[in-house]
Amino acid sequence: RWVRLDEEEIEVDSADRFLSFSACIKPTSLKALKEAGCINENAQEEETAISEFAQNDYSNSKFLQMTIIPTQWCNFTCRYCYQEHAAQRMQDEVCNSILRFLTKNLSDFDLLEVGCFGGEPLCALERICSMMRKISASCLIHKVSMFSTMATNGYLLTPDVFSRLYKAGVCNYQITLDGFAPVHDYFRHLRTGGGTFERIMENLLYIKNNTQYERANILIRINVSKKLLLSLSDFVRFLADRFGGDPRFFIDFQRIMDLGGTGIDTIQDEIIGEYDFGNYIRLAKSLHLGMNRYEALLRIGGNVCKAARKNAYVIDFDGSVKKCSAALEDEINRIGYLDTDGNMHLDQNKLSLWMQTFLPAECDYCEIYPLCYVKACPYNRIRIQDIACPKKNNLIQIGAICGKE
């Protein structure tokens, strides 16, 4: 861990001031911190080391990240969703282009991450299973390690579907629960109008109760609204009673945000704005709910957005290549396309906007600069000149995980 200190702060009696900046190293004195390499009194050496680490991290030429959108269609109509949910699905031609691209390029990489996104990706289940089997086989041939992820609403993740995906190599999931059934179903209901909470819980409990899925990792995301705040502590306890102590399950608190779309206009009074989730993180930790999400954010580079990484691409259902999965309709996000032979054609001018590196004056002496490298949200930087500083939230999370107020 890197800790920035001004000269006057390097005093034994000020150790507590920066213990909260490290989730893993808790020495009791500055001497221990210096010996551990956490403090470097030579500012130039520190700058060089951080710069080199950052460059190697987000420009890693051996790590390929591909987020595949087999469809933008969704079986839900969530009130805060920003997507348009076009009914088109990925055709064989695009699928084959992706596979040809990987066949041509996998030997250049050591690690491949394949993400499944939507819409609701499980609305294209057969496409996902078929592609994942072929991608896994290609990775074996090229001796490339692979892991896969999926962001799904969880409604269609029935025991049979989960088993099929697990066998195909899809083991890591993000699934959203926005509170108890009355609140969750208000925000996240079926396109036909029905509730979804009970079905999602049944699917999650199936995974929980079947320990043979030892490689499964389930991140339960909670989008917090004003409605949910009234019962959030009780909901955390509800989840802990069912998933606490199981190392496969983790938790993540997020607030509902206005990311566009028409539905959000109907629930503006439910948006809570900036909020300190520290007490809820501490509660979840005390009840043995997984903290992996927060621990990952607190690693060096943990707040760098995937879109800012060199070899990270979103492949939409039509074969267009994009950088950000949260701005699918913005033309600035469309950086290229895959042709039928599996060649990726990129607009270097657009791509350069996403890869720009700079250090604003206000970031120069930031205590947590190594967590984000000013790359927390390149889309916000491009569109609204906002660096999306994660400092406040990170300090809250660090304090909560370290057991500090």
mmCIF file of C-alpha atoms in Angstrom:
data_model
loop_
_atom_site.group_PDB
_atom_site.id
_atom_site.type_symbol
_atom_site.label_atom_id
_atom_site.label_comp_id
_atom_site.label_asym_id
_atom_site.label_seq_id
_atom_site.Cartn_x
_atom_site.Cartn_y
_atom_site.Cartn_z
ATOM 1 C CA ARG A 1 0.000 0.000 0.000
ATOM 2 C CA TRP A 2 1.181 3.552 -0.756
ATOM 3 C CA VAL A 3 0.644 6.360 1.716
ATOM 4 C CA ARG A 4 1.323 10.011 0.898
ATOM 5 C CA LEU A 5 2.526 12.198 3.753
ATOM 6 C CA ASP A 6 3.537 15.816 3.954
ATOM 7 C CA GLU A 7 6.838 16.380 5.752
ATOM 8 C CA GLU A 8 5.181 17.682 8.886
ATOM 9 C CA GLU A 9 2.977 14.615 9.100
ATOM 10 C CA ILE A 10 5.863 12.186 9.490
ATOM 11 C CA GLU A 11 5.568 11.980 13.266
ATOM 12 C CA VAL A 12 5.195 8.901 15.457
ATOM 13 C CA ASP A 13 2.164 10.320 17.192
ATOM 14 C CA SER A 14 0.313 10.779 13.881
ATOM 15 C CA ALA A 15 0.303 7.112 12.885
ATOM 16 C CA ASP A 16 -3.439 6.805 13.414
ATOM 17 C CA ARG A 17 -3.996 9.528 10.839
ATOM 18 C CA PHE A 18 -3.035 7.227 8.008
ATOM 19 C CA LEU A 19 -3.702 3.739 9.360
ATOM 20 C CA SER A 20 -7.152 4.124 7.819
ATOM 21 C CA PHE A 21 -5.562 4.330 4.358
ATOM 22 C CA SER A 22 -4.523 0.666 4.485
ATOM 23 C CA ALA A 23 -6.975 -2.208 4.792
ATOM 24 C CA CYS A 24 -4.272 -4.838 5.267
ATOM 25 C CA ILE A 25 -1.228 -3.330 7.041
ATOM 26 C CA LYS A 26 -1.846 -2.133 10.594
ATOM 27 C CA PRO A 27 1.550 -1.491 12.250
ATOM 28 C CA THR A 28 1.585 0.520 15.426
ATOM 29 C CA SER A 29 4.292 2.979 14.490
ATOM 30 C CA LEU A 30 5.688 4.972 11.599
ATOM 31 C CA LYS A 31 8.898 2.991 11.872
ATOM 32 C CA ALA A 32 7.032 -0.208 11.077
ATOM 33 C CA LEU A 33 5.315 1.486 8.155
ATOM 34 C CA LYS A 34 8.634 2.664 6.748
ATOM 35 C CA GLU A 35 10.236 -0.750 7.170
ATOM 36 C CA ALA A 36 7.275 -2.319 5.382
ATOM 37 C CA GLY A 37 7.824 0.015 2.438
ATOM 38 C CA CYS A 38 4.475 1.739 2.915
ATOM 39 C CA ILE A 39 6.055 5.156 3.363
ATOM 40 C CA ASN A 40 8.705 6.642 1.144
ATOM 41 C CA GLU A 41 10.149 9.933 2.320
ATOM 42 C CA ASN A 42 11.674 10.537 -1.121
ATOM 43 C CA ALA A 43 8.811 12.091 -3.061
ATOM 44 C CA GLN A 44 10.453 11.593 -6.446
ATOM 45 C CA GLU A 45 11.013 7.877 -5.840
ATOM 46 C CA GLU A 46 7.410 7.512 -4.749
ATOM 47 C CA GLU A 47 6.115 9.314 -7.835
ATOM 48 C CA THR A 48 8.206 7.124 -10.127
ATOM 49 C CA ALA A 49 7.163 3.884 -8.441
ATOM 50 C CA ILE A 50 3.465 4.754 -8.534
ATOM 51 C CA SER A 51 3.661 5.923 -12.143
ATOM 52 C CA GLU A 52 5.374 2.717 -13.249
ATOM 53 C CA PHE A 53 2.916 0.537 -11.372
ATOM 54 C CA ALA A 54 -0.045 2.413 -12.837
ATOM 55 C CA GLN A 55 1.285 2.153 -16.370
ATOM 56 C CA ASN A 56 1.880 -1.580 -16.014
ATOM 57 C CA ASP A 57 -1.573 -2.043 -14.510
ATOM 58 C CA TYR A 58 -3.980 -0.309 -16.885
ATOM 59 C CA SER A 59 -1.784 -0.854 -19.939
ATOM 60 C CA ASN A 60 -1.246 -4.569 -19.253
ATOM 61 C CA SER A 61 -0.666 -6.006 -22.714
ATOM 62 C CA LYS A 62 -1.193 -9.594 -21.551
ATOM 63 C CA PHE A 63 -4.709 -9.210 -20.115
ATOM 64 C CA LEU A 64 -7.687 -9.194 -22.511
ATOM 65 C CA GLN A 65 -11.124 -8.180 -21.204
ATOM 66 C CA MET A 66 -14.154 -8.727 -23.419
ATOM 67 C CA THR A 67 -17.697 -7.885 -22.369
ATOM 68 C CA ILE A 68 -20.154 -9.559 -24.735
ATOM 69 C CA ILE A 69 -23.726 -8.282 -25.107
ATOM 70 C CA PRO A 70 -25.713 -11.108 -26.756
ATOM 71 C CA THR A 71 -28.874 -9.014 -26.550
ATOM 72 C CA GLN A 72 -30.022 -5.634 -25.270
ATOM 73 C CA TRP A 73 -33.482 -7.038 -24.579
ATOM 74 C CA CYS A 74 -34.610 -7.526 -20.986
ATOM 75 C CA ASN A 75 -37.480 -9.314 -19.258
ATOM 76 C CA PHE A 76 -37.538 -6.559 -16.588
ATOM 77 C CA THR A 77 -38.544 -2.914 -16.784
ATOM 78 C CA CYS A 78 -36.612 -1.472 -13.838
ATOM 79 C CA ARG A 79 -37.654 2.057 -12.954
ATOM 80 C CA TYR A 80 -34.101 3.423 -12.889
ATOM 81 C CA CYS A 81 -32.744 1.589 -15.953
ATOM 82 C CA TYR A 82 -30.922 3.739 -18.505
ATOM 83 C CA GLN A 83 -31.053 1.278 -21.421
ATOM 84 C CA GLU A 84 -33.425 1.282 -24.381
ATOM 85 C CA HIS A 85 -33.699 -2.541 -24.591
ATOM 86 C CA ALA A 86 -33.679 -3.099 -28.330
ATOM 87 C CA ALA A 87 -35.191 -6.479 -29.187
ATOM 88 C CA GLN A 88 -32.319 -7.554 -31.488
ATOM 89 C CA ARG A 89 -30.075 -10.455 -30.595
ATOM 90 C CA MET A 90 -26.563 -11.393 -31.634
ATOM 91 C CA GLN A 91 -26.569 -13.344 -34.898
ATOM 92 C CA ASP A 92 -24.299 -16.232 -35.918
ATOM 93 C CA GLU A 93 -22.186 -13.912 -38.058
ATOM 94 C CA VAL A 94 -21.217 -11.728 -35.095
ATOM 95 C CA CYS A 95 -20.687 -14.714 -32.836
ATOM 96 C CA ASN A 96 -18.329 -16.243 -35.382
ATOM 97 C CA SER A 97 -16.477 -12.928 -35.720
ATOM 98 C CA ILE A 98 -15.787 -12.914 -31.976
ATOM 99 C CA LEU A 99 -14.538 -16.494 -32.070
ATOM 100 C CA ARG A 100 -12.291 -15.753 -35.061
ATOM 101 C CA PHE A 101 -10.912 -12.679 -33.300
ATOM 102 C CA LEU A 102 -10.000 -14.792 -30.292
ATOM 103 C CA THR A 103 -8.493 -17.542 -32.425
ATOM 104 C CA LYS A 104 -6.251 -14.973 -34.106
ATOM 105 C CA ASN A 105 -5.251 -13.063 -30.996
ATOM 106 C CA LEU A 106 -5.419 -15.265 -27.895
ATOM 107 C CA SER A 107 -1.783 -16.332 -28.203
ATOM 108 C CA ASP A 108 -0.796 -12.706 -27.457
ATOM 109 C CA PHE A 109 -2.362 -12.885 -23.981
ATOM 110 C CA ASP A 110 -1.937 -14.757 -20.717
ATOM 111 C CA LEU A 111 -5.376 -14.086 -19.260
ATOM 112 C CA LEU A 112 -8.866 -13.618 -20.725
ATOM 113 C CA GLU A 113 -11.880 -12.233 -18.892
ATOM 114 C CA VAL A 114 -15.220 -12.789 -20.628
ATOM 115 C CA GLY A 115 -18.163 -10.808 -19.278
ATOM 116 C CA CYS A 116 -21.808 -11.362 -20.221
ATOM 117 C CA PHE A 117 -23.957 -8.243 -20.098
ATOM 118 C CA GLY A 118 -27.236 -6.982 -21.523
ATOM 119 C CA GLY A 119 -30.115 -6.137 -21.425
ATOM 120 C CA GLU A 120 -30.605 -9.397 -19.669
ATOM 121 C CA PRO A 121 -28.004 -11.828 -21.014
ATOM 122 C CA LEU A 122 -30.053 -14.870 -19.990
ATOM 123 C CA CYS A 123 -32.638 -13.877 -22.596
ATOM 124 C CA ALA A 124 -29.989 -15.274 -24.975
ATOM 125 C CA LEU A 125 -29.045 -18.333 -22.932
ATOM 126 C CA GLU A 126 -28.330 -20.697 -25.815
ATOM 127 C CA ARG A 127 -26.027 -18.178 -27.453
ATOM 128 C CA ILE A 128 -24.062 -17.716 -24.214
ATOM 129 C CA CYS A 129 -23.674 -21.438 -23.533
ATOM 130 C CA SER A 130 -22.554 -22.130 -27.086
ATOM 131 C CA MET A 131 -20.047 -19.266 -27.135
ATOM 132 C CA MET A 132 -18.607 -20.018 -23.698
ATOM 133 C CA ARG A 133 -17.956 -23.647 -24.587
ATOM 134 C CA LYS A 134 -16.096 -22.595 -27.748
ATOM 135 C CA ILE A 135 -14.162 -19.824 -26.011
ATOM 136 C CA SER A 136 -13.119 -22.196 -23.218
ATOM 137 C CA ALA A 137 -11.890 -24.715 -25.793
ATOM 138 C CA SER A 138 -9.910 -22.013 -27.591
ATOM 139 C CA CYS A 139 -8.283 -20.929 -24.322
ATOM 140 C CA LEU A 140 -7.207 -24.506 -23.646
ATOM 141 C CA ILE A 141 -5.629 -24.744 -27.091
ATOM 142 C CA HIS A 142 -3.723 -21.478 -26.626
ATOM 143 C CA LYS A 143 -2.879 -22.184 -22.955
ATOM 144 C CA VAL A 144 -4.597 -18.989 -21.821
ATOM 145 C CA SER A 145 -6.233 -18.749 -18.395
ATOM 146 C CA MET A 146 -9.855 -17.630 -18.459
ATOM 147 C CA PHE A 147 -12.502 -16.492 -16.036
ATOM 148 C CA SER A 148 -16.020 -15.338 -16.803
ATOM 149 C CA THR A 149 -18.583 -13.019 -15.256
ATOM 150 C CA MET A 150 -22.241 -12.215 -15.761
ATOM 151 C CA ALA A 151 -24.429 -9.297 -14.699
ATOM 152 C CA THR A 152 -27.942 -10.723 -14.529
ATOM 153 C CA ASN A 153 -31.173 -9.820 -12.777
ATOM 154 C CA GLY A 154 -31.219 -13.431 -11.554
ATOM 155 C CA TYR A 155 -34.834 -14.190 -12.447
ATOM 156 C CA LEU A 156 -33.970 -16.682 -15.191
ATOM 157 C CA LEU A 157 -31.021 -18.159 -13.276
ATOM 158 C CA THR A 158 -32.954 -21.293 -12.328
ATOM 159 C CA PRO A 159 -31.157 -24.388 -10.975
ATOM 160 C CA ASP A 160 -31.010 -25.984 -14.434
ATOM 161 C CA VAL A 161 -29.751 -22.783 -16.084
ATOM 162 C CA PHE A 162 -27.138 -22.174 -13.382
ATOM 163 C CA SER A 163 -25.886 -25.756 -13.717
ATOM 164 C CA ARG A 164 -25.515 -25.387 -17.486
ATOM 165 C CA LEU A 165 -23.660 -22.106 -17.186
ATOM 166 C CA TYR A 166 -21.407 -23.440 -14.442
ATOM 167 C CA LYS A 167 -20.394 -26.353 -16.648
ATOM 168 C CA ALA A 168 -19.748 -23.872 -19.476
ATOM 169 C CA GLY A 169 -17.381 -21.934 -17.213
ATOM 170 C CA VAL A 170 -19.577 -19.026 -16.058
ATOM 171 C CA CYS A 171 -19.041 -18.903 -12.306
ATOM 172 C CA ASN A 172 -19.049 -15.219 -11.260
ATOM 173 C CA TYR A 173 -22.304 -13.290 -11.047
ATOM 174 C CA GLN A 174 -23.667 -9.900 -10.047
ATOM 175 C CA ILE A 175 -27.318 -10.111 -9.015
ATOM 176 C CA THR A 176 -29.390 -7.227 -7.680
ATOM 177 C CA LEU A 177 -31.764 -7.254 -4.714
ATOM 178 C CA ASP A 178 -33.157 -3.830 -3.847
ATOM 179 C CA GLY A 179 -34.614 -4.710 -0.462
ATOM 180 C CA PHE A 180 -37.489 -6.846 0.736
ATOM 181 C CA ALA A 181 -40.138 -7.880 -1.784
ATOM 182 C CA PRO A 182 -42.382 -4.765 -1.583
ATOM 183 C CA VAL A 183 -39.477 -2.383 -2.270
ATOM 184 C CA HIS A 184 -37.556 -4.623 -4.673
ATOM 185 C CA ASP A 185 -40.646 -5.410 -6.755
ATOM 186 C CA TYR A 186 -41.542 -1.728 -6.936
ATOM 187 C CA PHE A 187 -38.232 -0.918 -8.624
ATOM 188 C CA ARG A 188 -37.477 -4.204 -10.406
ATOM 189 C CA HIS A 189 -40.550 -5.862 -11.884
ATOM 190 C CA LEU A 190 -41.214 -8.026 -14.900
ATOM 191 C CA ARG A 191 -42.041 -6.443 -18.220
ATOM 192 C CA THR A 192 -45.480 -7.999 -17.734
ATOM 193 C CA GLY A 193 -45.792 -6.307 -14.341
ATOM 194 C CA GLY A 194 -45.230 -9.188 -11.929
ATOM 195 C CA GLY A 195 -42.912 -9.273 -8.946
ATOM 196 C CA THR A 196 -39.440 -10.810 -9.095
ATOM 197 C CA PHE A 197 -38.064 -10.972 -5.545
ATOM 198 C CA GLU A 198 -39.276 -14.436 -4.553
ATOM 199 C CA ARG A 199 -38.024 -16.115 -7.725
ATOM 200 C CA ILE A 200 -34.583 -14.510 -7.427
ATOM 201 C CA MET A 201 -34.308 -15.568 -3.772
ATOM 202 C CA GLU A 202 -35.227 -19.145 -4.701
ATOM 203 C CA ASN A 203 -32.465 -19.181 -7.298
ATOM 204 C CA LEU A 204 -29.893 -17.745 -4.893
ATOM 205 C CA LEU A 205 -30.815 -20.188 -2.144
ATOM 206 C CA TYR A 206 -30.403 -23.093 -4.562
ATOM 207 C CA ILE A 207 -26.788 -22.023 -5.121
ATOM 208 C CA LYS A 208 -26.312 -21.470 -1.386
ATOM 209 C CA ASN A 209 -27.613 -24.932 -0.528
ATOM 210 C CA ASN A 210 -25.512 -26.761 -3.130
ATOM 211 C CA THR A 211 -21.900 -26.694 -2.055
ATOM 212 C CA GLN A 212 -20.715 -28.591 -5.145
ATOM 213 C CA TYR A 213 -20.673 -25.197 -6.889
ATOM 214 C CA GLU A 214 -17.506 -24.330 -5.019
ATOM 215 C CA ARG A 215 -16.157 -22.043 -7.772
ATOM 216 C CA ALA A 216 -19.285 -19.861 -7.749
ATOM 217 C CA ASN A 217 -18.971 -16.230 -6.658
ATOM 218 C CA ILE A 218 -22.169 -14.234 -6.178
ATOM 219 C CA LEU A 219 -22.082 -10.472 -5.651
ATOM 220 C CA ILE A 220 -25.421 -9.256 -4.301
ATOM 221 C CA ARG A 221 -25.783 -5.632 -5.321
ATOM 222 C CA ILE A 222 -28.193 -3.448 -3.362
ATOM 223 C CA ASN A 223 -29.351 -0.263 -5.092
ATOM 224 C CA VAL A 224 -30.411 1.897 -2.178
ATOM 225 C CA SER A 225 -33.441 4.180 -2.415
ATOM 226 C CA LYS A 226 -35.196 6.313 0.185
ATOM 227 C CA LYS A 227 -37.762 3.518 0.501
ATOM 228 C CA LEU A 228 -35.079 0.951 1.262
ATOM 229 C CA LEU A 229 -33.253 3.132 3.795
ATOM 230 C CA LEU A 230 -36.197 2.649 6.155
ATOM 231 C CA SER A 231 -35.477 -1.081 6.375
ATOM 232 C CA LEU A 232 -31.885 -1.413 5.151
ATOM 233 C CA SER A 233 -30.457 -2.672 8.463
ATOM 234 C CA ASP A 234 -33.137 -5.336 8.669
ATOM 235 C CA PHE A 235 -32.489 -6.318 5.070
ATOM 236 C CA VAL A 236 -28.768 -6.714 5.740
ATOM 237 C CA ARG A 237 -29.623 -9.023 8.625
ATOM 238 C CA PHE A 238 -32.041 -10.928 6.377
ATOM 239 C CA LEU A 239 -29.262 -11.540 3.856
ATOM 240 C CA ALA A 240 -26.786 -12.452 6.588
ATOM 241 C CA ASP A 241 -29.168 -15.085 7.968
ATOM 242 C CA ARG A 242 -29.186 -16.755 4.540
ATOM 243 C CA PHE A 243 -25.741 -16.090 3.082
ATOM 244 C CA GLY A 244 -23.519 -14.941 5.945
ATOM 245 C CA GLY A 245 -20.403 -17.048 6.414
ATOM 246 C CA ASP A 246 -20.554 -18.520 2.915
ATOM 247 C CA PRO A 247 -17.351 -17.391 1.157
ATOM 248 C CA ARG A 248 -19.102 -17.528 -2.222
ATOM 249 C CA PHE A 249 -21.452 -14.626 -1.429
ATOM 250 C CA PHE A 250 -20.537 -10.937 -1.211
ATOM 251 C CA ILE A 251 -22.437 -7.696 -0.801
ATOM 252 C CA ASP A 252 -22.250 -4.273 -2.432
ATOM 253 C CA PHE A 253 -24.155 -1.108 -1.525
ATOM 254 C CA GLN A 254 -24.851 1.392 -4.299
ATOM 255 C CA ARG A 255 -27.248 4.283 -4.425
ATOM 256 C CA ILE A 256 -29.831 4.661 -7.178
ATOM 257 C CA MET A 257 -28.482 7.183 -9.667
ATOM 258 C CA ASP A 258 -29.863 9.103 -12.614
ATOM 259 C CA LEU A 259 -27.980 7.579 -15.547
ATOM 260 C CA GLY A 260 -30.585 8.589 -18.099
ATOM 261 C CA GLY A 261 -33.587 6.827 -19.547
ATOM 262 C CA THR A 262 -37.238 7.711 -19.094
ATOM 263 C CA GLY A 263 -38.096 5.627 -16.039
ATOM 264 C CA ILE A 264 -35.843 7.547 -13.687
ATOM 265 C CA ASP A 265 -37.994 10.650 -14.126
ATOM 266 C CA THR A 266 -40.795 8.930 -12.209
ATOM 267 C CA ILE A 267 -38.664 8.204 -9.135
ATOM 268 C CA GLN A 268 -36.546 11.329 -8.723
ATOM 269 C CA ASP A 269 -37.803 11.623 -5.135
ATOM 270 C CA GLU A 270 -36.269 8.199 -4.363
ATOM 271 C CA ILE A 271 -32.698 9.254 -5.176
ATOM 272 C CA ILE A 272 -30.746 9.793 -1.968
ATOM 273 C CA GLY A 273 -27.691 11.591 -3.400
ATOM 274 C CA GLU A 274 -24.325 11.245 -1.659
ATOM 275 C CA TYR A 275 -24.577 8.878 1.273
ATOM 276 C CA ASP A 276 -22.318 7.293 3.881
ATOM 277 C CA PHE A 277 -22.869 3.518 3.824
ATOM 278 C CA GLY A 278 -20.119 2.994 6.406
ATOM 279 C CA ASN A 279 -22.463 1.829 9.159
ATOM 280 C CA TYR A 280 -24.105 -0.714 6.844
ATOM 281 C CA ILE A 281 -20.730 -1.996 5.646
ATOM 282 C CA ARG A 282 -19.689 -2.457 9.280
ATOM 283 C CA LEU A 283 -22.963 -4.229 10.045
ATOM 284 C CA ALA A 284 -22.599 -6.549 7.043
ATOM 285 C CA LYS A 285 -19.005 -7.344 8.003
ATOM 286 C CA SER A 286 -19.973 -8.099 11.604
ATOM 287 C CA LEU A 287 -22.585 -10.555 10.295
ATOM 288 C CA HIS A 288 -19.997 -12.305 8.112
ATOM 289 C CA LEU A 289 -21.273 -11.156 4.749
ATOM 290 C CA GLY A 290 -18.464 -11.124 2.197
ATOM 291 C CA MET A 291 -16.484 -7.906 1.817
ATOM 292 C CA ASN A 292 -14.543 -8.930 -1.311
ATOM 293 C CA ARG A 293 -16.083 -6.141 -3.381
ATOM 294 C CA TYR A 294 -14.772 -3.459 -1.032
ATOM 295 C CA GLU A 295 -11.429 -5.148 -0.492
ATOM 296 C CA ALA A 296 -10.921 -5.261 -4.267
ATOM 297 C CA LEU A 297 -11.662 -1.540 -4.564
ATOM 298 C CA LEU A 298 -9.022 -0.794 -1.972
ATOM 299 C CA ARG A 299 -6.198 -2.507 -3.845
ATOM 300 C CA ILE A 300 -3.824 -0.491 -5.992
ATOM 301 C CA GLY A 301 -5.732 0.247 -9.195
ATOM 302 C CA GLY A 302 -8.945 -1.066 -7.654
ATOM 303 C CA ASN A 303 -10.946 1.979 -8.768
ATOM 304 C CA VAL A 304 -9.686 2.030 -12.349
ATOM 305 C CA CYS A 305 -12.675 1.612 -14.658
ATOM 306 C CA LYS A 306 -12.466 -1.301 -17.078
ATOM 307 C CA ALA A 307 -13.113 1.139 -19.928
ATOM 308 C CA ALA A 308 -9.792 2.852 -19.182
ATOM 309 C CA ARG A 309 -7.776 -0.311 -19.633
ATOM 310 C CA LYS A 310 -5.850 -0.902 -22.825
ATOM 311 C CA ASN A 311 -7.256 -4.259 -23.940
ATOM 312 C CA ALA A 312 -10.805 -3.962 -22.622
ATOM 313 C CA TYR A 313 -13.666 -3.999 -25.122
ATOM 314 C CA VAL A 314 -17.438 -4.259 -25.152
ATOM 315 C CA ILE A 315 -18.764 -6.238 -28.122
ATOM 316 C CA ASP A 316 -22.390 -5.300 -28.748
ATOM 317 C CA PHE A 317 -24.935 -7.635 -30.321
ATOM 318 C CA ASP A 318 -24.335 -6.093 -33.769
ATOM 319 C CA GLY A 319 -20.548 -6.521 -33.691
ATOM 320 C CA SER A 320 -19.783 -2.892 -32.847
ATOM 321 C CA VAL A 321 -16.863 -2.392 -30.458
ATOM 322 C CA LYS A 322 -17.333 -0.056 -27.497
ATOM 323 C CA LYS A 323 -15.508 0.830 -24.291
ATOM 324 C CA CYS A 324 -18.263 1.467 -21.744
ATOM 325 C CA SER A 325 -21.244 -0.776 -20.973
ATOM 326 C CA ALA A 326 -23.137 2.111 -19.348
ATOM 327 C CA ALA A 327 -23.219 4.369 -22.431
ATOM 328 C CA LEU A 328 -24.142 1.975 -25.205
ATOM 329 C CA GLU A 329 -26.045 4.519 -27.309
ATOM 330 C CA ASP A 330 -23.453 7.314 -27.160
ATOM 331 C CA GLU A 331 -21.543 7.601 -30.445
ATOM 332 C CA ILE A 332 -18.342 8.591 -28.624
ATOM 333 C CA ASN A 333 -18.436 5.128 -27.067
ATOM 334 C CA ARG A 334 -18.488 3.329 -30.421
ATOM 335 C CA ILE A 335 -14.779 2.970 -31.147
ATOM 336 C CA GLY A 336 -14.873 0.355 -33.920
ATOM 337 C CA TYR A 337 -16.269 -2.940 -35.183
ATOM 338 C CA LEU A 338 -15.415 -6.578 -35.829
ATOM 339 C CA ASP A 339 -15.487 -7.719 -39.445
ATOM 340 C CA THR A 340 -16.556 -11.189 -40.548
ATOM 341 C CA ASP A 341 -12.940 -12.407 -40.591
ATOM 342 C CA GLY A 342 -12.459 -11.549 -36.928
ATOM 343 C CA ASN A 343 -10.420 -8.398 -37.472
ATOM 344 C CA MET A 344 -11.028 -5.534 -35.037
ATOM 345 C CA HIS A 345 -11.084 -2.117 -36.721
ATOM 346 C CA LEU A 346 -10.624 0.718 -34.231
ATOM 347 C CA ASP A 347 -10.978 4.492 -34.547
ATOM 348 C CA GLN A 348 -7.706 5.541 -32.943
ATOM 349 C CA ASN A 349 -8.893 9.107 -32.387
ATOM 350 C CA LYS A 350 -11.882 7.938 -30.347
ATOM 351 C CA LEU A 351 -9.845 5.295 -28.573
ATOM 352 C CA SER A 352 -7.272 7.880 -27.510
ATOM 353 C CA LEU A 353 -9.991 9.820 -25.663
ATOM 354 C CA TRP A 354 -10.596 6.807 -23.425
ATOM 355 C CA MET A 355 -6.909 6.166 -22.827
ATOM 356 C CA GLN A 356 -5.787 9.705 -22.005
ATOM 357 C CA THR A 357 -3.573 10.047 -18.940
ATOM 358 C CA PHE A 358 -3.305 13.249 -16.949
ATOM 359 C CA LEU A 359 -2.961 14.354 -13.335
ATOM 360 C CA PRO A 360 -5.054 17.317 -12.190
ATOM 361 C CA ALA A 361 -3.451 19.530 -9.585
ATOM 362 C CA GLU A 362 -5.998 18.482 -6.958
ATOM 363 C CA CYS A 363 -4.934 14.845 -7.382
ATOM 364 C CA ASP A 364 -1.192 15.407 -7.095
ATOM 365 C CA TYR A 365 -1.056 14.824 -3.324
ATOM 366 C CA CYS A 366 -4.163 12.687 -2.910
ATOM 367 C CA GLU A 367 -3.726 9.952 -0.290
ATOM 368 C CA ILE A 368 -5.557 7.386 -2.435
ATOM 369 C CA TYR A 369 -4.296 8.342 -5.894
ATOM 370 C CA PRO A 370 -2.845 4.831 -6.459
ATOM 371 C CA LEU A 371 -6.361 3.381 -6.172
ATOM 372 C CA CYS A 372 -7.679 5.146 -9.277
ATOM 373 C CA TYR A 373 -4.856 6.883 -11.215
ATOM 374 C CA VAL A 374 -7.569 9.466 -12.144
ATOM 375 C CA LYS A 375 -9.257 6.747 -14.220
ATOM 376 C CA ALA A 376 -12.344 6.018 -12.125
ATOM 377 C CA CYS A 377 -14.708 7.008 -14.958
ATOM 378 C CA PRO A 378 -13.245 7.967 -18.339
ATOM 379 C CA TYR A 379 -16.756 8.485 -19.751
ATOM 380 C CA ASN A 380 -17.518 11.237 -17.242
ATOM 381 C CA ARG A 381 -14.143 12.803 -17.936
ATOM 382 C CA ILE A 382 -14.842 12.821 -21.686
ATOM 383 C CA ARG A 383 -18.437 13.999 -21.564
ATOM 384 C CA ILE A 384 -18.683 16.348 -18.577
ATOM 385 C CA GLN A 385 -15.023 16.907 -17.592
ATOM 386 C CA ASP A 386 -15.642 15.221 -14.251
ATOM 387 C CA ILE A 387 -12.946 12.858 -12.957
ATOM 388 C CA ALA A 388 -15.530 11.042 -10.763
ATOM 389 C CA CYS A 389 -13.249 11.221 -7.733
ATOM 390 C CA PRO A 390 -13.756 8.121 -5.542
ATOM 391 C CA LYS A 391 -11.864 9.551 -2.568
ATOM 392 C CA LYS A 392 -14.773 10.183 -0.200
ATOM 393 C CA ASN A 393 -16.390 6.794 -0.709
ATOM 394 C CA ASN A 394 -13.056 5.006 -0.460
ATOM 395 C CA LEU A 395 -12.183 6.606 2.863
ATOM 396 C CA ILE A 396 -15.591 5.563 4.184
ATOM 397 C CA GLN A 397 -15.089 1.998 2.960
ATOM 398 C CA ILE A 398 -11.548 1.777 4.308
ATOM 399 C CA GLY A 399 -12.671 2.972 7.683
ATOM 400 C CA ALA A 400 -15.603 0.550 7.767
ATOM 401 C CA ILE A 401 -13.514 -2.472 6.772
ATOM 402 C CA CYS A 402 -10.808 -1.518 9.285
ATOM 403 C CA GLY A 403 -13.455 -1.174 11.977
ATOM 404 C CA LYS A 404 -12.988 2.602 12.306
ATOM 405 C CA GLU A 405 -15.648 5.288 12.485
#
